[in-house]
Amino acid sequence: MQKDYFSHETAIIDDGCQIGEGTKIWHFSHIMTGSVIGKNCNIGQNVVVSPEVVLGNNVKVQNNVSIYTGVICADDVFLGPSMVFTNVTNPRSAVVRRGQYEKTLVEKGASIGANATVVCGNNIGKFAFIGAGAVITKDVSPYALVIGNPAKQVGWMSEYGHRLIFDEKGFASCPESGEKYQFKDQKVSKIQD
């Protein structure tokens, strides 16, 4: 059977995975049974995708990332090098907690920086930007820029990944795309033309 994706000869792809056309899976990565990977994804070196994980289309996973059961990433998500997901709030070696995995949703276009940690059960809003080394201990709003440990929101980001500076009326433009955004009721939304 011909596959529509590329996998390096050292990658392990278990039976029962769904992998989309144009996806690339690199050295020493392991894609486990029951995982679903969309089209045109890039799975870096030494990545583990656990059972029942769902990755949308065009997801970029950098080296040394483990994506555990309970994680769902929508389209266009970026997972930086060595960032970490958890799936159990109170792990103990001697206590089996399979079946108690918590869900984590990373919405469309969100970016998670290198060495960041996402504590399970906390969702990341669309186009949010998680700084390198941040520790996520609560939900992150769409378009939010968060940094630190524990992560704190310090601003807002455009869909192109630029900091948004709002004027006194609550409007901002992305310096790269020119797209316009509005800040209202403690939320950011993109203004559709």
PDB file of C-alpha atoms in Angstrom:
ATOM      1  CA  MET A   1       0.000   0.000   0.000  1.00  0.00           C
ATOM      2  CA  GLN A   2       1.432   3.358  -1.053  1.00  0.00           C
ATOM      3  CA  LYS A   3       1.544   6.067   1.587  1.00  0.00           C
ATOM      4  CA  ASP A   4       0.873   9.737   0.865  1.00  0.00           C
ATOM      5  CA  TYR A   5       3.263  10.990   3.562  1.00  0.00           C
ATOM      6  CA  PHE A   6       7.007  10.785   4.233  1.00  0.00           C
ATOM      7  CA  SER A   7       8.503   9.013   7.236  1.00  0.00           C
ATOM      8  CA  HIS A   8      12.222   8.666   7.909  1.00  0.00           C
ATOM      9  CA  GLU A   9      13.436   5.068   8.084  1.00  0.00           C
ATOM     10  CA  THR A  10      14.075   5.411  11.838  1.00  0.00           C
ATOM     11  CA  ALA A  11      10.524   6.592  12.596  1.00  0.00           C
ATOM     12  CA  ILE A  12       8.069   4.082  14.052  1.00  0.00           C
ATOM     13  CA  ILE A  13       4.516   4.266  12.743  1.00  0.00           C
ATOM     14  CA  ASP A  14       2.143   1.886  14.559  1.00  0.00           C
ATOM     15  CA  ASP A  15      -0.769   0.226  12.772  1.00  0.00           C
ATOM     16  CA  GLY A  16      -4.074   2.039  13.127  1.00  0.00           C
ATOM     17  CA  CYS A  17      -2.830   5.626  12.717  1.00  0.00           C
ATOM     18  CA  GLN A  18      -4.296   8.137  10.307  1.00  0.00           C
ATOM     19  CA  ILE A  19      -1.673  10.332   8.653  1.00  0.00           C
ATOM     20  CA  GLY A  20      -2.589  12.981   6.105  1.00  0.00           C
ATOM     21  CA  GLU A  21      -1.139  13.583   2.687  1.00  0.00           C
ATOM     22  CA  GLY A  22       2.068  15.601   2.535  1.00  0.00           C
ATOM     23  CA  THR A  23       2.965  15.102   6.213  1.00  0.00           C
ATOM     24  CA  LYS A  24       6.645  14.542   7.081  1.00  0.00           C
ATOM     25  CA  ILE A  25       7.774  12.486  10.081  1.00  0.00           C
ATOM     26  CA  TRP A  26      11.461  12.723  10.920  1.00  0.00           C
ATOM     27  CA  HIS A  27      14.184  10.738  12.740  1.00  0.00           C
ATOM     28  CA  PHE A  28      13.371   8.579  15.773  1.00  0.00           C
ATOM     29  CA  SER A  29       9.759   9.738  16.095  1.00  0.00           C
ATOM     30  CA  HIS A  30       6.977   7.380  17.203  1.00  0.00           C
ATOM     31  CA  ILE A  31       3.380   7.709  16.005  1.00  0.00           C
ATOM     32  CA  MET A  32       1.172   5.466  18.150  1.00  0.00           C
ATOM     33  CA  THR A  33      -1.998   3.509  17.357  1.00  0.00           C
ATOM     34  CA  GLY A  34      -5.175   5.565  17.176  1.00  0.00           C
ATOM     35  CA  SER A  35      -3.520   8.932  16.647  1.00  0.00           C
ATOM     36  CA  VAL A  36      -4.762  11.204  13.866  1.00  0.00           C
ATOM     37  CA  ILE A  37      -2.394  13.554  12.032  1.00  0.00           C
ATOM     38  CA  GLY A  38      -3.702  15.929   9.365  1.00  0.00           C
ATOM     39  CA  LYS A  39      -2.299  16.968   6.008  1.00  0.00           C
ATOM     40  CA  ASN A  40       0.996  18.812   5.496  1.00  0.00           C
ATOM     41  CA  CYS A  41       2.185  18.454   9.088  1.00  0.00           C
ATOM     42  CA  ASN A  42       5.854  18.400  10.030  1.00  0.00           C
ATOM     43  CA  ILE A  43       6.784  16.091  12.910  1.00  0.00           C
ATOM     44  CA  GLY A  44      10.370  16.787  13.992  1.00  0.00           C
ATOM     45  CA  GLN A  45      13.019  14.477  15.398  1.00  0.00           C
ATOM     46  CA  ASN A  46      12.365  12.442  18.566  1.00  0.00           C
ATOM     47  CA  VAL A  47       8.634  13.246  18.794  1.00  0.00           C
ATOM     48  CA  VAL A  48       6.057  10.941  20.395  1.00  0.00           C
ATOM     49  CA  VAL A  49       2.408  11.180  19.342  1.00  0.00           C
ATOM     50  CA  SER A  50       0.375   9.074  21.801  1.00  0.00           C
ATOM     51  CA  PRO A  51      -2.872   7.177  21.144  1.00  0.00           C
ATOM     52  CA  GLU A  52      -5.960   9.299  20.439  1.00  0.00           C
ATOM     53  CA  VAL A  53      -3.996  12.514  19.931  1.00  0.00           C
ATOM     54  CA  VAL A  54      -5.433  14.619  17.121  1.00  0.00           C
ATOM     55  CA  LEU A  55      -3.326  17.050  15.093  1.00  0.00           C
ATOM     56  CA  GLY A  56      -5.053  19.205  12.476  1.00  0.00           C
ATOM     57  CA  ASN A  57      -3.632  20.230   9.116  1.00  0.00           C
ATOM     58  CA  ASN A  58      -0.324  22.108   8.818  1.00  0.00           C
ATOM     59  CA  VAL A  59       0.726  21.503  12.433  1.00  0.00           C
ATOM     60  CA  LYS A  60       4.453  22.005  13.029  1.00  0.00           C
ATOM     61  CA  VAL A  61       5.961  19.936  15.846  1.00  0.00           C
ATOM     62  CA  GLN A  62       9.599  20.712  16.579  1.00  0.00           C
ATOM     63  CA  ASN A  63      12.173  18.270  18.004  1.00  0.00           C
ATOM     64  CA  ASN A  64      11.780  16.467  21.340  1.00  0.00           C
ATOM     65  CA  VAL A  65       8.045  17.031  21.907  1.00  0.00           C
ATOM     66  CA  SER A  66       5.793  14.397  23.496  1.00  0.00           C
ATOM     67  CA  ILE A  67       2.115  14.855  22.712  1.00  0.00           C
ATOM     68  CA  TYR A  68       0.156  12.751  25.183  1.00  0.00           C
ATOM     69  CA  THR A  69      -3.328  11.234  25.036  1.00  0.00           C
ATOM     70  CA  GLY A  70      -5.897  13.964  25.662  1.00  0.00           C
ATOM     71  CA  VAL A  71      -4.222  16.625  23.496  1.00  0.00           C
ATOM     72  CA  ILE A  72      -5.983  18.017  20.438  1.00  0.00           C
ATOM     73  CA  CYS A  73      -4.258  20.587  18.223  1.00  0.00           C
ATOM     74  CA  ALA A  74      -6.300  22.403  15.579  1.00  0.00           C
ATOM     75  CA  ASP A  75      -4.967  23.507  12.184  1.00  0.00           C
ATOM     76  CA  ASP A  76      -1.800  25.633  11.906  1.00  0.00           C
ATOM     77  CA  VAL A  77      -0.581  25.058  15.484  1.00  0.00           C
ATOM     78  CA  PHE A  78       3.155  25.452  16.197  1.00  0.00           C
ATOM     79  CA  LEU A  79       4.743  23.388  18.992  1.00  0.00           C
ATOM     80  CA  GLY A  80       8.254  24.649  19.773  1.00  0.00           C
ATOM     81  CA  PRO A  81      11.316  22.538  20.540  1.00  0.00           C
ATOM     82  CA  SER A  82      11.119  20.495  23.754  1.00  0.00           C
ATOM     83  CA  MET A  83       7.804  22.002  24.874  1.00  0.00           C
ATOM     84  CA  VAL A  84       5.830  19.745  27.216  1.00  0.00           C
ATOM     85  CA  PHE A  85       2.220  18.634  27.548  1.00  0.00           C
ATOM     86  CA  THR A  86       0.972  16.780  30.635  1.00  0.00           C
ATOM     87  CA  ASN A  87      -2.190  14.690  30.852  1.00  0.00           C
ATOM     88  CA  VAL A  88      -2.515  13.842  34.559  1.00  0.00           C
ATOM     89  CA  THR A  89      -2.834  16.530  37.242  1.00  0.00           C
ATOM     90  CA  ASN A  90      -1.568  14.444  40.152  1.00  0.00           C
ATOM     91  CA  PRO A  91       0.798  11.756  38.805  1.00  0.00           C
ATOM     92  CA  ARG A  92       2.196   9.087  41.104  1.00  0.00           C
ATOM     93  CA  SER A  93       4.336   6.201  39.921  1.00  0.00           C
ATOM     94  CA  ALA A  94       2.531   3.685  42.142  1.00  0.00           C
ATOM     95  CA  VAL A  95      -1.003   4.874  41.235  1.00  0.00           C
ATOM     96  CA  VAL A  96      -2.402   3.924  37.825  1.00  0.00           C
ATOM     97  CA  ARG A  97      -4.381   6.801  36.346  1.00  0.00           C
ATOM     98  CA  ARG A  98      -4.981   5.522  32.796  1.00  0.00           C
ATOM     99  CA  GLY A  99      -8.458   6.499  31.791  1.00  0.00           C
ATOM    100  CA  GLN A 100      -8.247   9.670  33.875  1.00  0.00           C
ATOM    101  CA  TYR A 101      -6.356  11.696  31.284  1.00  0.00           C
ATOM    102  CA  GLU A 102      -7.425  15.313  31.086  1.00  0.00           C
ATOM    103  CA  LYS A 103      -8.119  17.051  27.778  1.00  0.00           C
ATOM    104  CA  THR A 104      -6.121  19.969  26.418  1.00  0.00           C
ATOM    105  CA  LEU A 105      -7.240  21.853  23.309  1.00  0.00           C
ATOM    106  CA  VAL A 106      -4.843  24.043  21.352  1.00  0.00           C
ATOM    107  CA  GLU A 107      -6.941  26.118  18.965  1.00  0.00           C
ATOM    108  CA  LYS A 108      -6.181  27.174  15.398  1.00  0.00           C
ATOM    109  CA  GLY A 109      -2.975  29.080  14.755  1.00  0.00           C
ATOM    110  CA  ALA A 110      -1.668  29.073  18.340  1.00  0.00           C
ATOM    111  CA  SER A 111       2.113  28.966  18.914  1.00  0.00           C
ATOM    112  CA  ILE A 112       3.784  27.416  21.948  1.00  0.00           C
ATOM    113  CA  GLY A 113       7.431  28.394  22.462  1.00  0.00           C
ATOM    114  CA  ALA A 114      10.476  26.260  23.188  1.00  0.00           C
ATOM    115  CA  ASN A 115      10.573  24.564  26.596  1.00  0.00           C
ATOM    116  CA  ALA A 116       7.089  25.788  27.559  1.00  0.00           C
ATOM    117  CA  THR A 117       4.905  23.512  29.699  1.00  0.00           C
ATOM    118  CA  VAL A 118       1.142  23.170  29.300  1.00  0.00           C
ATOM    119  CA  VAL A 119      -0.455  21.693  32.421  1.00  0.00           C
ATOM    120  CA  CYS A 120      -3.331  19.461  31.321  1.00  0.00           C
ATOM    121  CA  GLY A 121      -6.907  20.679  31.333  1.00  0.00           C
ATOM    122  CA  ASN A 122      -5.925  24.199  30.262  1.00  0.00           C
ATOM    123  CA  ASN A 123      -6.912  25.278  26.775  1.00  0.00           C
ATOM    124  CA  ILE A 124      -4.999  27.596  24.463  1.00  0.00           C
ATOM    125  CA  GLY A 125      -7.147  30.018  22.412  1.00  0.00           C
ATOM    126  CA  LYS A 126      -6.796  30.622  18.689  1.00  0.00           C
ATOM    127  CA  PHE A 127      -3.678  32.518  17.608  1.00  0.00           C
ATOM    128  CA  ALA A 128      -2.444  32.756  21.212  1.00  0.00           C
ATOM    129  CA  PHE A 129       1.319  33.057  21.627  1.00  0.00           C
ATOM    130  CA  ILE A 130       3.007  31.204  24.498  1.00  0.00           C
ATOM    131  CA  GLY A 131       6.522  32.514  25.185  1.00  0.00           C
ATOM    132  CA  ALA A 132       9.542  30.222  25.509  1.00  0.00           C
ATOM    133  CA  GLY A 133       9.737  28.581  28.929  1.00  0.00           C
ATOM    134  CA  ALA A 134       6.243  29.664  30.020  1.00  0.00           C
ATOM    135  CA  VAL A 135       4.220  27.395  32.312  1.00  0.00           C
ATOM    136  CA  ILE A 136       0.516  27.362  31.458  1.00  0.00           C
ATOM    137  CA  THR A 137      -1.621  26.803  34.573  1.00  0.00           C
ATOM    138  CA  LYS A 138      -4.920  28.280  33.308  1.00  0.00           C
ATOM    139  CA  ASP A 139      -6.770  28.822  30.034  1.00  0.00           C
ATOM    140  CA  VAL A 140      -5.201  31.266  27.569  1.00  0.00           C
ATOM    141  CA  SER A 141      -7.472  33.669  25.650  1.00  0.00           C
ATOM    142  CA  PRO A 142      -7.460  33.897  21.853  1.00  0.00           C
ATOM    143  CA  TYR A 143      -4.705  36.247  20.577  1.00  0.00           C
ATOM    144  CA  ALA A 144      -3.140  36.501  24.068  1.00  0.00           C
ATOM    145  CA  LEU A 145       0.619  36.801  24.582  1.00  0.00           C
ATOM    146  CA  VAL A 146       1.674  35.006  27.778  1.00  0.00           C
ATOM    147  CA  ILE A 147       5.116  34.561  29.352  1.00  0.00           C
ATOM    148  CA  GLY A 148       6.675  33.395  32.615  1.00  0.00           C
ATOM    149  CA  ASN A 149       6.152  30.841  35.358  1.00  0.00           C
ATOM    150  CA  PRO A 150       3.303  30.747  36.075  1.00  0.00           C
ATOM    151  CA  ALA A 151       2.378  32.314  32.742  1.00  0.00           C
ATOM    152  CA  LYS A 152       0.894  35.801  32.844  1.00  0.00           C
ATOM    153  CA  GLN A 153      -0.663  37.690  29.979  1.00  0.00           C
ATOM    154  CA  VAL A 154       1.448  40.665  28.899  1.00  0.00           C
ATOM    155  CA  GLY A 155      -0.210  41.632  25.625  1.00  0.00           C
ATOM    156  CA  TRP A 156      -1.937  40.576  22.447  1.00  0.00           C
ATOM    157  CA  MET A 157      -0.640  39.116  19.168  1.00  0.00           C
ATOM    158  CA  SER A 158      -1.784  39.274  15.565  1.00  0.00           C
ATOM    159  CA  GLU A 159      -2.394  36.200  13.443  1.00  0.00           C
ATOM    160  CA  TYR A 160       1.016  36.883  11.855  1.00  0.00           C
ATOM    161  CA  GLY A 161       2.731  36.776  15.257  1.00  0.00           C
ATOM    162  CA  HIS A 162       3.306  40.486  15.917  1.00  0.00           C
ATOM    163  CA  ARG A 163       2.511  42.352  19.115  1.00  0.00           C
ATOM    164  CA  LEU A 164      -0.621  44.471  18.823  1.00  0.00           C
ATOM    165  CA  ILE A 165      -0.571  48.011  20.198  1.00  0.00           C
ATOM    166  CA  PHE A 166      -4.109  49.319  20.604  1.00  0.00           C
ATOM    167  CA  ASP A 167      -5.004  52.990  20.292  1.00  0.00           C
ATOM    168  CA  GLU A 168      -7.295  54.824  22.723  1.00  0.00           C
ATOM    169  CA  LYS A 169     -10.355  53.651  20.765  1.00  0.00           C
ATOM    170  CA  GLY A 170      -9.302  49.989  21.000  1.00  0.00           C
ATOM    171  CA  PHE A 171      -8.026  49.456  17.447  1.00  0.00           C
ATOM    172  CA  ALA A 172      -4.698  48.056  16.230  1.00  0.00           C
ATOM    173  CA  SER A 173      -3.102  46.903  12.969  1.00  0.00           C
ATOM    174  CA  CYS A 174      -0.640  44.102  12.334  1.00  0.00           C
ATOM    175  CA  PRO A 175       2.590  45.691  11.025  1.00  0.00           C
ATOM    176  CA  GLU A 176       3.162  42.811   8.591  1.00  0.00           C
ATOM    177  CA  SER A 177      -0.275  41.945   7.207  1.00  0.00           C
ATOM    178  CA  GLY A 178      -2.090  45.243   7.779  1.00  0.00           C
ATOM    179  CA  GLU A 179      -5.012  43.288   9.241  1.00  0.00           C
ATOM    180  CA  LYS A 180      -7.048  45.248  11.755  1.00  0.00           C
ATOM    181  CA  TYR A 181      -8.018  44.158  15.284  1.00  0.00           C
ATOM    182  CA  GLN A 182     -10.348  45.455  17.967  1.00  0.00           C
ATOM    183  CA  PHE A 183     -10.002  45.222  21.749  1.00  0.00           C
ATOM    184  CA  LYS A 184     -13.433  45.248  23.384  1.00  0.00           C
ATOM    185  CA  ASP A 185     -14.806  43.697  26.591  1.00  0.00           C
ATOM    186  CA  GLN A 186     -11.348  42.334  27.489  1.00  0.00           C
ATOM    187  CA  LYS A 187     -11.208  40.343  24.209  1.00  0.00           C
ATOM    188  CA  VAL A 188      -9.456  40.774  20.877  1.00  0.00           C
ATOM    189  CA  SER A 189     -11.099  40.053  17.549  1.00  0.00           C
ATOM    190  CA  LYS A 190      -9.954  40.513  13.995  1.00  0.00           C
ATOM    191  CA  ILE A 191     -12.019  42.999  11.999  1.00  0.00           C
ATOM    192  CA  GLN A 192     -13.290  41.430   8.804  1.00  0.00           C
ATOM    193  CA  ASP A 193     -13.261  43.671   5.726  1.00  0.00           C
TER     194      ASP A 193
END
